[in-house]
mmCIF file of C-alpha atoms in Angstrom:
data_model
loop_
_atom_site.group_PDB
_atom_site.id
_atom_site.type_symbol
_atom_site.label_atom_id
_atom_site.label_comp_id
_atom_site.label_asym_id
_atom_site.label_seq_id
_atom_site.Cartn_x
_atom_site.Cartn_y
_atom_site.Cartn_z
ATOM 1 C CA MET D 1 7.860 8.338 16.301
ATOM 2 C CA ILE D 2 7.204 11.995 15.255
ATOM 3 C CA CYS D 3 6.162 12.623 11.691
ATOM 4 C CA TYR D 4 8.681 13.360 9.003
ATOM 5 C CA CYS D 5 6.641 16.227 7.691
ATOM 6 C CA GLY D 6 7.080 18.448 10.751
ATOM 7 C CA SER D 7 3.506 18.392 12.088
ATOM 8 C CA LEU D 8 4.758 17.318 15.616
ATOM 9 C CA LYS D 9 2.210 14.504 15.482
ATOM 10 C CA ASN D 10 3.084 10.945 15.666
ATOM 11 C CA TYR D 11 3.638 9.480 12.068
ATOM 12 C CA SER D 12 0.828 6.725 12.570
ATOM 13 C CA ASN D 13 -1.610 9.707 13.189
ATOM 14 C CA CYS D 14 -0.252 11.950 10.378
ATOM 15 C CA CYS D 15 1.162 10.869 6.964
ATOM 16 C CA GLU D 16 0.850 7.280 7.669
ATOM 17 C CA LYS D 17 -2.854 7.372 7.321
ATOM 18 C CA ALA D 18 -2.495 8.991 3.824
ATOM 19 C CA HIS D 19 0.180 6.584 2.775
ATOM 20 C CA LYS D 20 -2.457 3.712 3.648
ATOM 21 C CA ASP D 21 -5.358 5.750 2.316
ATOM 22 C CA MET D 22 -5.056 8.804 0.099
ATOM 23 C CA THR D 23 -8.534 10.134 1.004
ATOM 24 C CA GLU D 24 -7.061 10.740 4.497
ATOM 25 C CA ALA D 25 -5.242 13.726 2.950
ATOM 26 C CA LYS D 26 -8.068 16.084 3.329
ATOM 27 C CA THR D 27 -6.242 19.136 2.097
ATOM 28 C CA ALA D 28 -3.705 20.095 -0.513
ATOM 29 C CA GLU D 29 -1.306 20.697 2.385
ATOM 30 C CA GLN D 30 -1.854 17.422 3.894
ATOM 31 C CA LEU D 31 -1.088 15.771 0.623
ATOM 32 C CA MET D 32 1.969 17.880 0.097
ATOM 33 C CA ARG D 33 3.242 16.883 3.634
ATOM 34 C CA SER D 34 2.473 13.285 2.962
ATOM 35 C CA ARG D 35 4.348 13.415 -0.279
ATOM 36 C CA TYR D 36 7.377 14.874 1.631
ATOM 37 C CA SER D 37 7.178 11.977 3.996
ATOM 38 C CA ALA D 38 6.930 9.549 1.030
ATOM 39 C CA PHE D 39 10.138 11.072 -0.202
ATOM 40 C CA VAL D 40 11.827 10.603 3.165
ATOM 41 C CA LYS D 41 10.756 7.000 3.141
ATOM 42 C CA ALA D 42 11.465 6.589 -0.558
ATOM 43 C CA ASP D 43 7.860 5.311 -1.191
ATOM 44 C CA GLY D 44 7.699 5.479 -5.002
ATOM 45 C CA ASP D 45 4.338 3.853 -5.087
ATOM 46 C CA TYR D 46 2.612 6.497 -3.014
ATOM 47 C CA LEU D 47 4.630 9.371 -4.906
ATOM 48 C CA MET D 48 3.222 7.872 -8.221
ATOM 49 C CA GLN D 49 -0.479 7.390 -6.805
ATOM 50 C CA SER D 50 -0.607 10.959 -5.482
ATOM 51 C CA HIS D 51 0.720 12.480 -8.669
ATOM 52 C CA HIS D 52 -2.017 13.477 -11.015
ATOM 53 C CA ALA D 53 -2.451 11.218 -13.900
ATOM 54 C CA SER D 54 -2.143 14.082 -16.423
ATOM 55 C CA THR D 55 1.430 14.901 -15.300
ATOM 56 C CA ARG D 56 2.474 11.371 -13.847
ATOM 57 C CA ARG D 57 5.556 9.655 -15.447
ATOM 58 C CA ILE D 58 5.625 6.304 -14.219
ATOM 59 C CA LYS D 59 9.006 5.533 -15.820
ATOM 60 C CA GLU D 60 10.360 8.146 -13.418
ATOM 61 C CA LYS D 61 9.623 6.117 -10.366
ATOM 62 C CA LYS D 62 12.748 4.202 -10.288
ATOM 63 C CA SER D 63 15.014 7.450 -10.456
ATOM 64 C CA ILE D 64 12.886 9.201 -7.946
ATOM 65 C CA VAL D 65 13.218 6.286 -5.366
ATOM 66 C CA LYS D 66 17.011 6.117 -6.212
ATOM 67 C CA TRP D 67 17.361 9.885 -5.636
ATOM 68 C CA SER D 68 15.322 9.905 -2.412
ATOM 69 C CA LYS D 69 17.602 7.142 -0.759
ATOM 70 C CA SER D 70 20.752 8.985 -1.957
ATOM 71 C CA VAL D 71 20.004 11.971 0.188
ATOM 72 C CA GLU D 72 19.411 12.602 3.916
ATOM 73 C CA TRP D 73 16.207 14.608 4.623
ATOM 74 C CA ILE D 74 16.390 17.200 7.296
ATOM 75 C CA LYS D 75 12.995 19.083 7.446
ATOM 76 C CA LEU D 76 10.144 20.637 5.658
ATOM 77 C CA ASP D 77 9.019 24.143 6.172
ATOM 78 C CA VAL D 78 5.533 25.098 4.875
ATOM 79 C CA LEU D 79 5.592 28.850 3.884
ATOM 80 C CA GLU D 80 2.170 29.450 2.470
ATOM 81 C CA THR D 81 -0.984 27.773 1.258
ATOM 82 C CA SER D 82 -3.521 29.336 -0.983
ATOM 83 C CA LYS D 83 -6.970 27.548 -1.175
ATOM 84 C CA GLY D 84 -6.630 23.702 -0.851
ATOM 85 C CA THR D 85 -9.219 23.249 1.808
ATOM 86 C CA GLU D 86 -11.494 20.321 2.119
ATOM 87 C CA ASN D 87 -14.081 22.494 0.251
ATOM 88 C CA ASP D 88 -11.890 23.604 -2.535
ATOM 89 C CA SER D 89 -11.036 21.787 -5.846
ATOM 90 C CA GLU D 90 -7.636 23.198 -6.319
ATOM 91 C CA GLY D 91 -4.798 24.889 -4.242
ATOM 92 C CA THR D 92 -1.124 25.678 -4.029
ATOM 93 C CA VAL D 93 1.463 25.095 -1.236
ATOM 94 C CA THR D 94 4.795 26.724 -1.072
ATOM 95 C CA PHE D 95 7.479 25.168 0.837
ATOM 96 C CA LYS D 96 11.024 24.425 1.527
ATOM 97 C CA ALA D 97 12.323 20.844 1.847
ATOM 98 C CA TYR D 98 15.820 20.621 3.247
ATOM 99 C CA PHE D 99 18.083 17.827 2.641
ATOM 100 C CA TYR D 100 22.034 16.692 2.861
ATOM 101 C CA ASP D 101 23.485 15.691 -0.568
ATOM 102 C CA ASN D 102 27.140 15.050 -0.973
ATOM 103 C CA GLY D 103 27.968 16.658 2.420
ATOM 104 C CA LYS D 104 26.210 19.939 1.869
ATOM 105 C CA VAL D 105 22.612 21.270 2.755
ATOM 106 C CA ASP D 106 20.421 21.860 -0.362
ATOM 107 C CA ILE D 107 16.923 23.181 -0.516
ATOM 108 C CA ILE D 108 13.833 22.448 -2.903
ATOM 109 C CA HIS D 109 11.901 25.616 -2.870
ATOM 110 C CA GLU D 110 8.582 25.047 -4.738
ATOM 111 C CA LYS D 111 5.048 26.431 -5.029
ATOM 112 C CA SER D 112 3.203 23.138 -5.953
ATOM 113 C CA ALA D 113 -0.229 23.076 -7.592
ATOM 114 C CA PHE D 114 -2.765 20.412 -6.461
ATOM 115 C CA VAL D 115 -6.289 19.539 -7.748
ATOM 116 C CA LYS D 116 -8.983 17.565 -5.970
ATOM 117 C CA GLU D 117 -11.085 15.055 -8.013
ATOM 118 C CA GLY D 118 -13.693 13.219 -6.517
ATOM 119 C CA ASN D 119 -12.464 12.643 -2.908
ATOM 120 C CA HIS D 120 -8.796 12.573 -3.539
ATOM 121 C CA TRP D 121 -6.198 15.352 -3.575
ATOM 122 C CA PHE D 122 -3.378 14.947 -6.333
ATOM 123 C CA TYR D 123 -0.021 16.856 -6.876
ATOM 124 C CA VAL D 124 -0.035 18.392 -10.445
ATOM 125 C CA GLY D 125 3.482 20.083 -10.541
ATOM 126 C CA LEU D 126 4.725 23.623 -10.330
ATOM 127 C CA SER D 127 2.314 26.194 -9.942
ATOM 128 C CA GLN D 128 2.434 29.091 -12.721
#
């Protein structure tokens, strides 16, 4: 099966690796793509695990999973990355995530901030 993130790789050779072991997301973009796939799969555990502790809100997990299941995910477009390589400790990824909600197409357009601590990339939130 082709990965949800749009990489054209098989899911098992792409986001599933990160879903099983976060250190497999070697760049900020790979983590962002794996988070998109986790939204498609409504994998609340991974979404919480990959969210930086300083901005993570565990109580939101239930509502995130409920919302993820209530929409039909269409595709992900990565528009731009800044830093976020294996050798960086921070980076940003700008993307558009398309989904159907109540019979109409909607889009999340976001510039996300990521930090790397130890050997793990984490989503921090919207970039300033």
